[in-house]
Structures are given as C-alpha cells and as structure tokens.
C-alpha cells in the first residue's frame, strides 16, 4: 500500500530498561561513572576509545551515550557526528575536562543534549542523566504519537479515496463540501461539478421528500444519524457499458454539531448544540435489489414460463373467492393438462419439451381476459383463474378458444408439433367453496376428459366424483396387479390367405381382476400409460410372448411369429431395443419371429430418435408393423423413411366392406402396400363375405372373430396343426 509508511524505526529501547554507553579513555573515570549511575533496571556498557565506541554502537542501540570529547584517535566529536547521521534518536551527553565555552557550544551544535565538565559536575551527574533520559522518553513518545497521527491521517485519506462507496460531507444548508472520487465511477459526476451544489440535485424526483426528511438534522440534536434507501440520478460521465438512469442506494447521514452551545439558552430549556452539517456514506445496492426482486419473483413464479406458480395461483384464487362472496359473483377454475407430453419429453428431449411448454404458456396468456390468472402447477399441468363470471357456462368459450389455439401447430426449431389438451372446469360456488375443492374438482373434470379420449373440455359434475374415486381405486389395483402377476396372455391367430394356415398370432393382454373379473386392454391400458406403469406391462408382455413362442417352436411350428403392441411411451424409452431383443435371446428365438406393432400417430412427427430405434430393431431382424393404418393422416414419405414390414388395415374399413367388396380406401391401402413392398394384414374379419372380398383385393393375411377370437395358449395350440375350417370360427 503506497499510501502507508512504517512507523519511525531505530528508536531507543523505550520505557523498559534504559541502555547507557560510557565512552572515556580513562578507565578509573568510567568506573566512577558506573558507580554513580548504576541502579536497578538500568543497563550500562563501556568503551575506552572512539573506535571501540563506534563498534559497540553499530552492534546495538542505546538510549544515552556519555561521550568524552577528548578521545585519542577518533575523537568524541567524530563519534557525535556519526551518531547524528546514523543514530539520530540516541541521546548524547558530552563529558570533557575543557572549561572553555567554545567546546560546549561545538558539542551542542553537533547534537549533544547536555555538556558535563569533569570533575566539577560529577556530583550532579546522576540527576543530569535522569533528566536527559526523561527528556528522551518524552521526545520518543511525541515522535511516536506524531507518526501515528500521520499514519492515521494517511490511512483515513486512503480509505476515503479508495472506498467502493461514495463518502460525502454537507454543510448546514445541504450543499456538498466534500465528496470522494467514487462519485464519478458510480454516478457519473465529476467531483468539481457537485461541490457547492445541493444534494437534491442527484436525488430521484420521487425520493426528494424522503431525502429531505432524512437530512433534516437541524430539527434536533438527538437524531445524530439516519439510514435511508434512495434512488440517485446518474450523471453524464458513467463509464462505457453502464447505461443506467438511476441507482438504488442506501444513504447514511450523521449530523455534525458545534460542541459549544449557543450563549444564554432560554430559561427552563436544555442548551442545544448548533448543527453545522452532515456526513455519511452512499452504498450502491442496485444489484442487491435486483437479486431480491428476482428471488421474490422466483418464489411466486414458474422459472420456465414466468407464469405464476401454484402458490401464487392459490393466493389469487383465495382472494377472488373472498371478493366473489362479497359481490355475489361466480369464479371459474380451469385445470389444463397437455396430452401425451411425456412422450414428447422422452422422444425429443427435455430441452424441446421445455420449449413446447413455454410456447403453450404464451398461447394460454393470449386466450384469457385481462383480469384472469394463468399459472403453471408443474410438469405439463396449467391452471386458469376466471373471476367475475356472470354464469358458469361463461368458462366454456374460453376453454374452446384454448383448444382451438392448440389446433395450430407449434414451430419449435425446424419442427412442427401438434398438441392437444384436456381441460377440466369447476365454478364457485356450485362446485366448491374453497380453493382446494375447486382445484380438486377441476382436476377430476380434466381426468374425465383424459379417460374419454383426451383433446376436449368438460364442466365438473357431482357424478364425476364417483368416477374419480373408481379411477383412483383402479390405479391402486393396477399397481397391485403388476406386483402380484394378475395378468393373462390371450392370442388371436393370423391366417395366411395364400398358405391357408395360421402363420402368426397377436398377444393381447388381459387383467384377471379379483373383483371385476377379466378386464380388456381398453379398460386399463390408458391408465397404465398415464401413470407410467405401461413399461412394466410391456416387459411382462415381451417376456410372455417370447416364452410362449419358444414353446410353439419346440412343438414344430417354427414358421410361427408373434405380434405385440408397443405404446408411444414404450417406444420413447432409450433402452427399448435392448428390452425387445433381450427376451428373444433368452428364449433362443430368431429375431424375425417377433413383430412389434406401432400406431400410425407415432410416425407423424418423424422423430429422429424413433427412426433410429426402429432402424436398430430392423438391423436385429425384428419386424415392424403399423397398426390401424389409414385411421390418421400420414405422409407416404413416412412409409419410405421408416423401416416397416407390414401394414394392418383397421377393422373400421373392413367393417364397411360392401357385398361386392368395393372399398376405395382398402383398394388404396393395397396399392400403397404393393408399391412399398409391404405385407398387408386385415383386422376385424367377422364374415365370409369380408374374407372373400379381402382375398379378391389381394390382402396377404387376415385376423378376426371369423378366424378365431383371442384365446389362451392352451386353446390355440391344437389349432396350429390343422388348417382353418371356414366359415366356422376357430376357438370360440
């Protein structure tokens, strides 16, 4: 620190043990001196010549030297001159037998503190030495105090000039009389342009009244200090890159008072000190205030979408309910859940999923009224508060507007996404009197939409409570069923029209519920997908399919293949290829014996990860079929791009076949299959006429009740060895 210096060095030993040096060429005289000056706590050394004296002085420090002027060789004056140059804080008393005044003057001129003649003044020597030591001690203490004061002043100046805060002094009128250089870098003013100016020049106009109150120290001498938060206006000299209009600061102000009270105070009053000015520190807290505002915002808002979070939404809802009760109004609550959002997250990654949530939140804001509140509850769940409703049905148009907005695709990066949502609506006071009741009932209404096919909105009804309770019970039962293995595998045969025999089967899962009996996939698969339990079911299906197929192959039916359905959530799993091929390896089956069926809508977004997984499955030899083909829009480019082996015509098209077998849709699908060299399988064949028409159209394989209902393996096994007998259905 260049502004600071060390305290004076080479001072005498100090107030401890006085250090004396006796220098005289007469040993007897030195002995007399020692005898006279020796006392407890005093250290005395001797030197018999000027040379010896210099050597001793160079080796250690002394408080006082008694020095003979007339030394042989190096004289006493020579030693005195050396001390003046090298040991200026060492005291010297000259001792001489010369009586001339000239000798004394010469010694004092060279820095001696006293002059003693020998032998005349020896009787007074102890007293003279004691006085000189006292004088030296006082000089030393004064020098140390002066040095400390100078050091303190330099330190204070350094701290003020180098302070990261603004340090200021005002006179009694509030004008600047001092301000440190920090004012320029922090606020953009030169020191010179503020000196003599009133402090309100740099105070934000909205804070001037507060500043005047804080600085009004002349009202009383009891309020010696204050702290206040003020906005200060920035000047024109701010450094580049700091384009600020004002700073938020904390300003400390301490009053300065004249200690001498005014003369003759009024009778009966206490004398007041006279106010002469203020001083204090200004600290920039702009970043801290921004951080506090950010923390406060984050505590009540969703960080991804900047929407109010669950906590703030509940606060708004509870306030709206209080106002609605007072005014006799209605309040609506919407619970919105994006359909199949987990599939987007798992397939395309969380970054793109987050972008979809942000885009959806922005659209939601544009669908509601100015006084409504849109919030994110978490994940893909959003809520909307609709205060001041005239009647309960007023919420439906807003829900329809939200659903209509979702019909427009989302452009995320270079991809287009289409999303749907399930919307549940509850209203106060019909559907609940508290925030918790309204949120719960809107959630129940939303789940009713989910279980009814998604992509819609519904108002809550009391009948939904029973359905919600049943759904929760079924969810718990499903978890128990997975743990206890309550599932069964049924198999529906697939017949080759060219070979006239069963060439494959499709495994269809059944749930043997201990109370409800045998449940079909439509009664629990959607629930398994919503709750994430579909992956455990998938593992069970793949293991059972490969195990049963291995048994049939061992019986000689090595041409037989097995088809299993794969849901979008299953295909989104990063390890799906390993999970499909692992049971094939365990049961030593050729990969081509397994066919996975995926729905057409899984191809609509042409996700690179889906292509990559299907390519890996095909490389392993696993077959891929598109189930329910033709029920949704899909570009022919998908059929070319995706590694697909077969198309399955949806049973709705088979059901619509006329007596003459004329079906433009099926004819088109047949043409597509032939064009892409894909195998064609028709589902839902129930009549001989349908079978004959499909054979005429060129369909490769068929399955349906005409050929056999789904059945346990024990029922299907005998039928594998005999050709199907038409029109009698196989199985029963």
PDB file of C-alpha atoms in Angstrom, residues 13 49 91 124 147 178 215 220 223 274 304 322 346 426 507 551 601 623 627 646 698:
ATOM      1  CA  UNK A  13      14.702   0.773  23.633  1.00  0.00           C
ATOM      2  CA  UNK A  49      38.145   4.666  22.683  1.00  0.00           C
ATOM      3  CA  UNK A  91      20.804  10.917  23.140  1.00  0.00           C
ATOM      4  CA  UNK A 124      25.313  16.374  39.660  1.00  0.00           C
ATOM      5  CA  UNK A 147       3.918   9.260  13.427  1.00  0.00           C
ATOM      6  CA  UNK A 178     -16.555  17.122   0.078  1.00  0.00           C
ATOM      7  CA  UNK A 215     -31.339  15.081   6.143  1.00  0.00           C
ATOM      8  CA  UNK A 220     -32.995  18.200  16.885  1.00  0.00           C
ATOM      9  CA  UNK A 223     -31.134  12.348  15.950  1.00  0.00           C
ATOM     10  CA  UNK A 274     -25.577  24.024  16.874  1.00  0.00           C
ATOM     11  CA  UNK A 304     -39.555 -21.955 -17.081  1.00  0.00           C
ATOM     12  CA  UNK A 322     -63.437 -13.539  -0.886  1.00  0.00           C
ATOM     13  CA  UNK A 346     -38.929 -38.825 -23.757  1.00  0.00           C
ATOM     14  CA  UNK A 426     -65.086 -26.081 -11.834  1.00  0.00           C
ATOM     15  CA  UNK A 507     -50.690 -61.351 -27.988  1.00  0.00           C
ATOM     16  CA  UNK A 551     -42.759 -73.476 -26.714  1.00  0.00           C
ATOM     17  CA  UNK A 601     -49.730 -41.392 -34.997  1.00  0.00           C
ATOM     18  CA  UNK A 623     -40.307 -56.927 -37.758  1.00  0.00           C
ATOM     19  CA  UNK A 627     -51.430 -50.892 -36.622  1.00  0.00           C
ATOM     20  CA  UNK A 646     -46.286 -54.667 -42.870  1.00  0.00           C
ATOM     21  CA  UNK A 698     -55.063 -59.057 -52.662  1.00  0.00           C
TER      22      UNK A 698
END
